[in-house]
Amino acid sequence: MSKKPLLKPTDSELEILQILWQSGPSTVKAVNEKLNEKKETGYTTTLKLLQIMFEKELVIRNEEERSHVYSAAIEEGDIQKALVDKLLESAFSGSAAKLVMQAIGNSQTSKEELEQIRAYLTEIEKGK
Amino acid sequence: MSKKPLLKPTDSELEILQILWQSGPSTVKAVNEKLNEKKETGYTTTLKLLQIMFEKELVIRNEEERSHVYSAAIEEGDIQKALVDKLLESAFSGSAAKLVMQAIGNSQTSKEELEQIRAYLTEIEKGK
DNA sequence: ACGGTTATACGAAAAGTTTCGTACAAAGAG
DNA sequence: CTCTTTGTACGAAACTTTTCGTATAACCGT
């Protein structure tokens, strides 16, 4: 363990990380295009965001080519964990059960997903 | 349906709502004291926050007494739903299963909670 | 009635986030 | 080589969120 990447992306930064996790290493142009599928965003806006994220060490970049290629510097799972923990703490008083019920209760979760969860549940309980 | 309360509390606002849900109607002083159990916060800071939240209709207040008494204007469950939906969308590509696994996988969820979740799962599946 | 204490109101600074204009450098076409 | 296109860098405006100082009013004890 040496560097400590900041584990606190803003909403915009998270959108970008999402794209990088999904698409893998990407140029600013590519990220911007993906971003524009969801909402209009100027090119330099995306660029600036990526530059800020680079400073914060949320992403790394390869500068060998003229068009820098950015990649996420942190694991998707790590961010997910951090966000779930934060939500758990800030809105569910730490009760995972309540959060889980909200998650599967509201959204129309598919039967497959429910089974997947059940299987995971069994696995977890086995280890207790 | 008449008024539409804003469903988008900031982090600080959420902390305060949390207190109001937990403690019920409270004065600024009471809220500030609770807040200070977690982190140092000036009295006028809390006051201002509550005033802003009042304008946004996140809370209501009774001004009959000199010390106004604030109450949450929205249901805890509504905010929870909104936050879970947002997290689901912004960090889990909409997959409730992934979110749930993160939630019960990381935090050391108690056996009781796991059973509670299993029961709820069964209930949901029955209705499918 | 007066002075101290306890409230609210409110403006505005401080800090954080998002957006974009402009400058400039590198690459490619004619 | 020069012009156009395609990139990066960066400052700064526009917003949003958080924090707090100061003004002022209401209440309380003596």
Coordinates of C-alpha atoms (C1' of nucleotides) in Angstrom, one line a residue:
Chain A
M1 CA 0.0 0.0 0.0
S2 CA 1.6 3.2 -1.1
K3 CA -0.6 5.8 -2.8
K4 CA -4.0 6.7 -1.4
P5 CA -6.4 7.5 -4.2
L6 CA -9.1 9.8 -3.1
L7 CA -12.3 7.8 -2.8
K8 CA -14.7 10.6 -3.0
P9 CA -15.8 11.4 -6.6
T10 CA -18.4 14.1 -7.3
D11 CA -21.5 13.2 -9.3
S12 CA -19.9 14.3 -12.5
E13 CA -16.8 12.5 -11.8
L14 CA -18.7 9.4 -11.1
E15 CA -20.4 9.6 -14.4
I16 CA -17.1 9.7 -16.1
L17 CA -15.7 6.8 -14.0
Q18 CA -18.7 4.8 -15.0
I19 CA -17.8 5.4 -18.6
L20 CA -14.2 4.4 -18.1
W21 CA -15.1 1.2 -16.3
Q22 CA -17.5 0.3 -19.0
S23 CA -15.4 1.3 -22.0
G24 CA -12.0 0.8 -20.7
P25 CA -9.2 3.3 -21.5
S26 CA -10.6 6.2 -23.5
T27 CA -9.7 9.5 -25.1
V28 CA -11.4 12.7 -24.0
K29 CA -13.3 12.6 -27.2
A30 CA -14.6 9.2 -26.6
V31 CA -15.6 10.0 -23.0
N32 CA -17.3 13.1 -24.2
E33 CA -19.2 11.3 -26.8
K34 CA -20.5 8.7 -24.4
L35 CA -21.4 11.5 -22.0
N36 CA -23.3 13.3 -24.7
E37 CA -25.5 10.3 -25.2
K38 CA -27.0 11.1 -21.8
K39 CA -26.7 14.9 -21.6
E40 CA -25.2 17.7 -23.6
T41 CA -21.7 18.5 -22.4
G42 CA -19.1 20.7 -24.0
Y43 CA -15.8 19.1 -25.0
T44 CA -13.6 21.3 -22.8
T45 CA -15.9 20.6 -19.9
T46 CA -15.2 16.9 -20.1
L47 CA -11.5 17.6 -20.7
K48 CA -11.3 19.8 -17.6
L49 CA -13.1 17.2 -15.5
L50 CA -10.6 14.6 -16.6
Q51 CA -7.7 16.8 -15.8
I52 CA -9.1 17.5 -12.3
M53 CA -9.7 13.8 -11.8
F54 CA -6.1 13.2 -12.9
E55 CA -4.8 15.6 -10.2
K56 CA -7.0 13.9 -7.7
E57 CA -5.7 10.6 -8.9
L58 CA -9.1 9.2 -9.7
V59 CA -7.8 8.4 -13.2
I60 CA -4.4 7.8 -14.8
R61 CA -3.5 8.8 -18.3
N62 CA -1.2 7.7 -21.0
E63 CA 0.4 10.8 -22.6
E64 CA 2.4 9.0 -25.3
E65 CA 0.0 9.8 -28.0
R66 CA -1.2 13.3 -28.7
S67 CA -4.6 12.4 -27.6
H68 CA -4.2 11.3 -24.0
V69 CA -5.8 8.1 -23.0
Y70 CA -7.5 8.0 -19.6
S71 CA -8.3 5.0 -17.4
A72 CA -9.9 4.7 -14.1
A73 CA -7.4 4.6 -11.3
I74 CA -9.7 2.9 -8.8
E75 CA -11.7 -0.2 -8.8
E76 CA -15.4 0.0 -9.5
G77 CA -16.0 -2.2 -6.5
D78 CA -14.1 0.1 -4.2
I79 CA -16.2 3.1 -5.1
Q80 CA -19.3 1.0 -4.9
K81 CA -18.4 0.0 -1.4
A82 CA -17.6 3.5 -0.4
L83 CA -20.9 4.8 -1.8
V84 CA -23.0 2.0 -0.2
D85 CA -21.3 2.6 3.1
K86 CA -21.9 6.2 2.9
L87 CA -25.6 5.7 2.0
L88 CA -26.0 3.1 4.7
E89 CA -24.6 5.5 7.3
S90 CA -26.3 8.7 6.1
A91 CA -29.8 7.5 5.3
F92 CA -30.3 4.0 6.8
S93 CA -28.7 4.3 10.2
G94 CA -26.3 1.6 9.3
S95 CA -29.0 -1.0 8.7
A96 CA -28.1 -3.0 5.6
A97 CA -31.4 -4.9 5.8
K98 CA -33.4 -1.7 5.4
L99 CA -31.3 -0.6 2.5
V100 CA -31.7 -4.0 0.8
M101 CA -35.4 -3.9 1.2
Q102 CA -35.7 -0.5 -0.3
A103 CA -33.5 -1.6 -3.2
I104 CA -35.5 -4.8 -4.1
G105 CA -38.8 -3.5 -3.0
N106 CA -39.0 -0.4 -5.1
S107 CA -37.3 -1.1 -8.3
Q108 CA -38.9 -3.9 -10.3
T109 CA -36.2 -6.4 -9.6
S110 CA -36.3 -9.4 -11.9
K111 CA -36.9 -12.9 -10.7
E112 CA -33.4 -13.8 -11.8
E113 CA -31.9 -11.0 -9.7
L114 CA -33.9 -12.1 -6.7
E115 CA -32.6 -15.7 -7.1
Q116 CA -29.1 -14.3 -7.5
I117 CA -29.5 -12.5 -4.2
R118 CA -30.9 -15.5 -2.5
A119 CA -28.0 -17.6 -3.6
Y120 CA -25.6 -15.0 -2.3
L121 CA -27.4 -14.8 0.9
T122 CA -27.0 -18.5 1.5
E123 CA -23.4 -18.3 0.7
I124 CA -22.8 -15.5 3.2
E125 CA -24.8 -17.3 5.9
K126 CA -22.8 -20.4 5.4
G127 CA -19.7 -18.5 6.5
K128 CA -21.2 -17.3 9.7
Chain B
M1 CA -51.5 16.0 -4.7
S2 CA -50.8 19.7 -4.4
K3 CA -47.4 20.8 -3.2
K4 CA -44.3 19.1 -4.4
P5 CA -41.6 19.0 -1.8
L6 CA -38.1 19.0 -3.2
L7 CA -36.6 15.5 -3.0
K8 CA -33.0 16.4 -3.2
P9 CA -31.4 17.2 0.1
T10 CA -27.7 17.9 0.3
D11 CA -25.5 15.9 2.6
S12 CA -25.8 18.4 5.4
E13 CA -29.5 18.6 5.0
L14 CA -29.8 14.8 5.1
E15 CA -28.0 14.8 8.4
I16 CA -30.5 17.1 9.8
L17 CA -33.5 15.2 8.3
Q18 CA -32.0 12.1 9.9
I19 CA -32.1 13.8 13.3
L20 CA -35.6 15.0 12.8
W21 CA -36.9 11.6 11.8
Q22 CA -35.2 10.1 14.8
S23 CA -36.1 12.6 17.4
G24 CA -39.3 14.0 16.0
P25 CA -40.1 17.7 16.1
S26 CA -37.1 19.6 17.5
T27 CA -35.9 23.1 18.2
V28 CA -32.8 24.4 16.5
K29 CA -30.9 24.0 19.7
A30 CA -31.9 20.3 20.0
V31 CA -30.9 19.6 16.4
N32 CA -27.6 21.4 16.9
E33 CA -26.8 19.4 20.0
K34 CA -27.5 16.1 18.2
L35 CA -25.4 17.3 15.3
N36 CA -22.6 18.1 17.7
E37 CA -22.4 14.6 18.9
K38 CA -21.0 13.7 15.5
K39 CA -19.2 16.9 14.5
E40 CA -18.6 20.4 15.7
T41 CA -21.1 22.7 14.2
G42 CA -21.9 26.3 15.1
Y43 CA -25.4 27.1 16.2
T44 CA -26.1 29.7 13.5
T45 CA -24.9 27.2 10.9
T46 CA -27.5 24.8 12.0
L47 CA -30.1 27.5 12.2
K48 CA -29.3 28.7 8.7
L49 CA -29.5 25.2 7.3
L50 CA -32.9 24.7 8.9
Q51 CA -34.1 28.1 7.4
I52 CA -32.9 27.1 4.0
M53 CA -34.6 23.7 4.3
F54 CA -37.8 25.5 5.4
E55 CA -37.7 27.6 2.2
K56 CA -37.1 24.4 0.2
E57 CA -40.0 22.8 2.0
L58 CA -37.9 20.0 3.3
V59 CA -39.1 20.8 6.8
I60 CA -42.0 22.6 8.3
R61 CA -41.9 24.6 11.5
N62 CA -44.2 25.7 14.2
E63 CA -43.5 29.3 15.1
E64 CA -46.0 29.7 18.0
E65 CA -43.3 29.5 20.5
R66 CA -40.3 31.7 20.5
S67 CA -38.1 28.8 19.8
H68 CA -39.4 27.5 16.5
V69 CA -40.0 23.8 16.4
Y70 CA -39.0 22.0 13.2
S71 CA -40.2 18.8 11.7
A72 CA -39.3 16.8 8.6
A73 CA -41.7 17.6 5.8
I74 CA -41.0 14.4 3.8
E75 CA -41.1 10.8 4.6
E76 CA -37.9 9.0 5.4
G77 CA -38.9 6.2 3.0
D78 CA -39.4 8.7 0.2
I79 CA -35.9 10.0 0.6
Q80 CA -34.5 6.5 1.0
K81 CA -36.1 5.5 -2.2
A82 CA -34.8 8.5 -4.1
L83 CA -31.3 7.9 -2.8
V84 CA -31.3 4.2 -3.6
D85 CA -32.6 4.9 -7.0
K86 CA -30.0 7.4 -7.6
L87 CA -27.2 5.2 -6.4
L88 CA -28.5 2.3 -8.4
E89 CA -28.5 4.4 -11.5
S90 CA -25.2 6.2 -10.9
A91 CA -23.0 3.5 -9.6
F92 CA -24.6 0.1 -10.3
S93 CA -26.0 0.4 -13.8
G94 CA -29.4 -0.2 -12.4
S95 CA -28.7 -3.6 -11.1
A96 CA -30.3 -4.0 -7.7
A97 CA -28.6 -7.4 -7.2
K98 CA -25.1 -5.9 -7.4
L99 CA -26.1 -3.2 -5.0
V100 CA -27.5 -5.7 -2.5
M101 CA -24.5 -7.9 -2.7
Q102 CA -22.3 -4.9 -1.9
A103 CA -24.5 -4.0 1.0
I104 CA -24.5 -7.3 2.7
G105 CA -21.1 -8.4 1.6
N106 CA -19.1 -5.6 3.0
S107 CA -20.7 -4.5 6.1
Q108 CA -20.7 -7.2 8.7
T109 CA -24.4 -7.8 8.5
S110 CA -25.8 -9.7 11.4
K111 CA -27.4 -13.1 11.1
E112 CA -30.7 -11.6 12.1
E113 CA -30.6 -9.0 9.4
L114 CA -29.7 -11.7 6.8
E115 CA -32.7 -13.7 7.9
Q116 CA -34.9 -10.6 7.7
I117 CA -33.7 -10.1 4.2
R118 CA -34.3 -13.7 3.3
A119 CA -37.9 -13.5 4.6
Y120 CA -38.5 -10.3 2.6
L121 CA -37.1 -12.0 -0.5
T122 CA -39.5 -14.8 -0.1
E123 CA -42.4 -12.4 0.3
I124 CA -41.5 -10.5 -2.8
E125 CA -41.0 -13.6 -4.9
K126 CA -44.4 -14.9 -3.9
G127 CA -46.0 -11.9 -5.5
K128 CA -44.2 -12.5 -8.8
Chain C
dA1 C1' -36.9 48.9 34.1
dC2 C1' -32.4 47.1 33.0
dG3 C1' -28.8 43.9 31.8
dG4 C1' -27.8 39.4 30.5
dT5 C1' -29.2 35.3 28.0
dT6 C1' -31.4 33.0 24.3
dA7 C1' -33.6 33.3 20.0
dT8 C1' -34.2 34.4 14.9
dA9 C1' -32.9 36.7 10.5
dC10 C1' -29.9 37.6 7.1
dG11 C1' -25.8 38.9 4.3
dA12 C1' -21.9 37.5 2.8
dA13 C1' -17.5 35.0 3.0
dA14 C1' -15.4 30.5 2.1
dA15 C1' -15.3 26.3 -0.1
dG16 C1' -16.5 23.1 -3.6
dT17 C1' -18.3 21.9 -8.2
dT18 C1' -19.4 22.6 -13.1
dT19 C1' -19.0 25.0 -17.3
dC20 C1' -16.8 27.2 -20.8
dG21 C1' -13.8 30.8 -23.4
dT22 C1' -9.4 31.6 -25.1
dA23 C1' -4.6 30.6 -25.9
dC24 C1' -1.6 27.8 -27.9
dA25 C1' 0.7 23.4 -29.7
dA26 C1' 0.9 19.4 -32.8
dA27 C1' -0.7 17.0 -36.9
dG28 C1' -2.5 16.6 -41.5
dA29 C1' -4.0 18.4 -46.2
dG30 C1' -3.1 20.8 -50.2
Chain D
dC1 C1' 5.2 25.9 -46.1
dT2 C1' 0.8 27.7 -44.7
dC3 C1' -3.9 26.9 -43.4
dT4 C1' -7.3 24.2 -41.1
dT5 C1' -8.3 20.8 -37.8
dT6 C1' -7.8 18.6 -33.5
dG7 C1' -5.9 18.4 -29.3
dT8 C1' -4.4 20.1 -24.3
dA9 C1' -3.9 23.7 -20.7
dC10 C1' -5.7 26.8 -17.9
dG11 C1' -8.1 30.9 -15.9
dA12 C1' -12.1 32.4 -14.5
dA13 C1' -17.2 32.8 -14.4
dA14 C1' -21.4 30.7 -12.7
dC15 C1' -23.5 27.9 -9.4
dT16 C1' -24.1 25.4 -5.2
dT17 C1' -23.2 24.3 -0.5
dT18 C1' -21.5 25.3 4.0
dT19 C1' -20.1 28.3 7.6
dC20 C1' -20.3 32.1 10.4
dG21 C1' -20.5 37.2 12.0
dT22 C1' -23.5 40.7 13.3
dA23 C1' -27.9 42.9 14.1
dT24 C1' -31.9 42.7 16.5
dA25 C1' -35.9 41.1 19.1
dA26 C1' -38.0 38.4 23.1
dC27 C1' -37.7 36.7 27.5
dC28 C1' -35.9 36.3 32.4
dG29 C1' -34.2 37.4 36.9
dT30 C1' -33.4 40.9 40.2

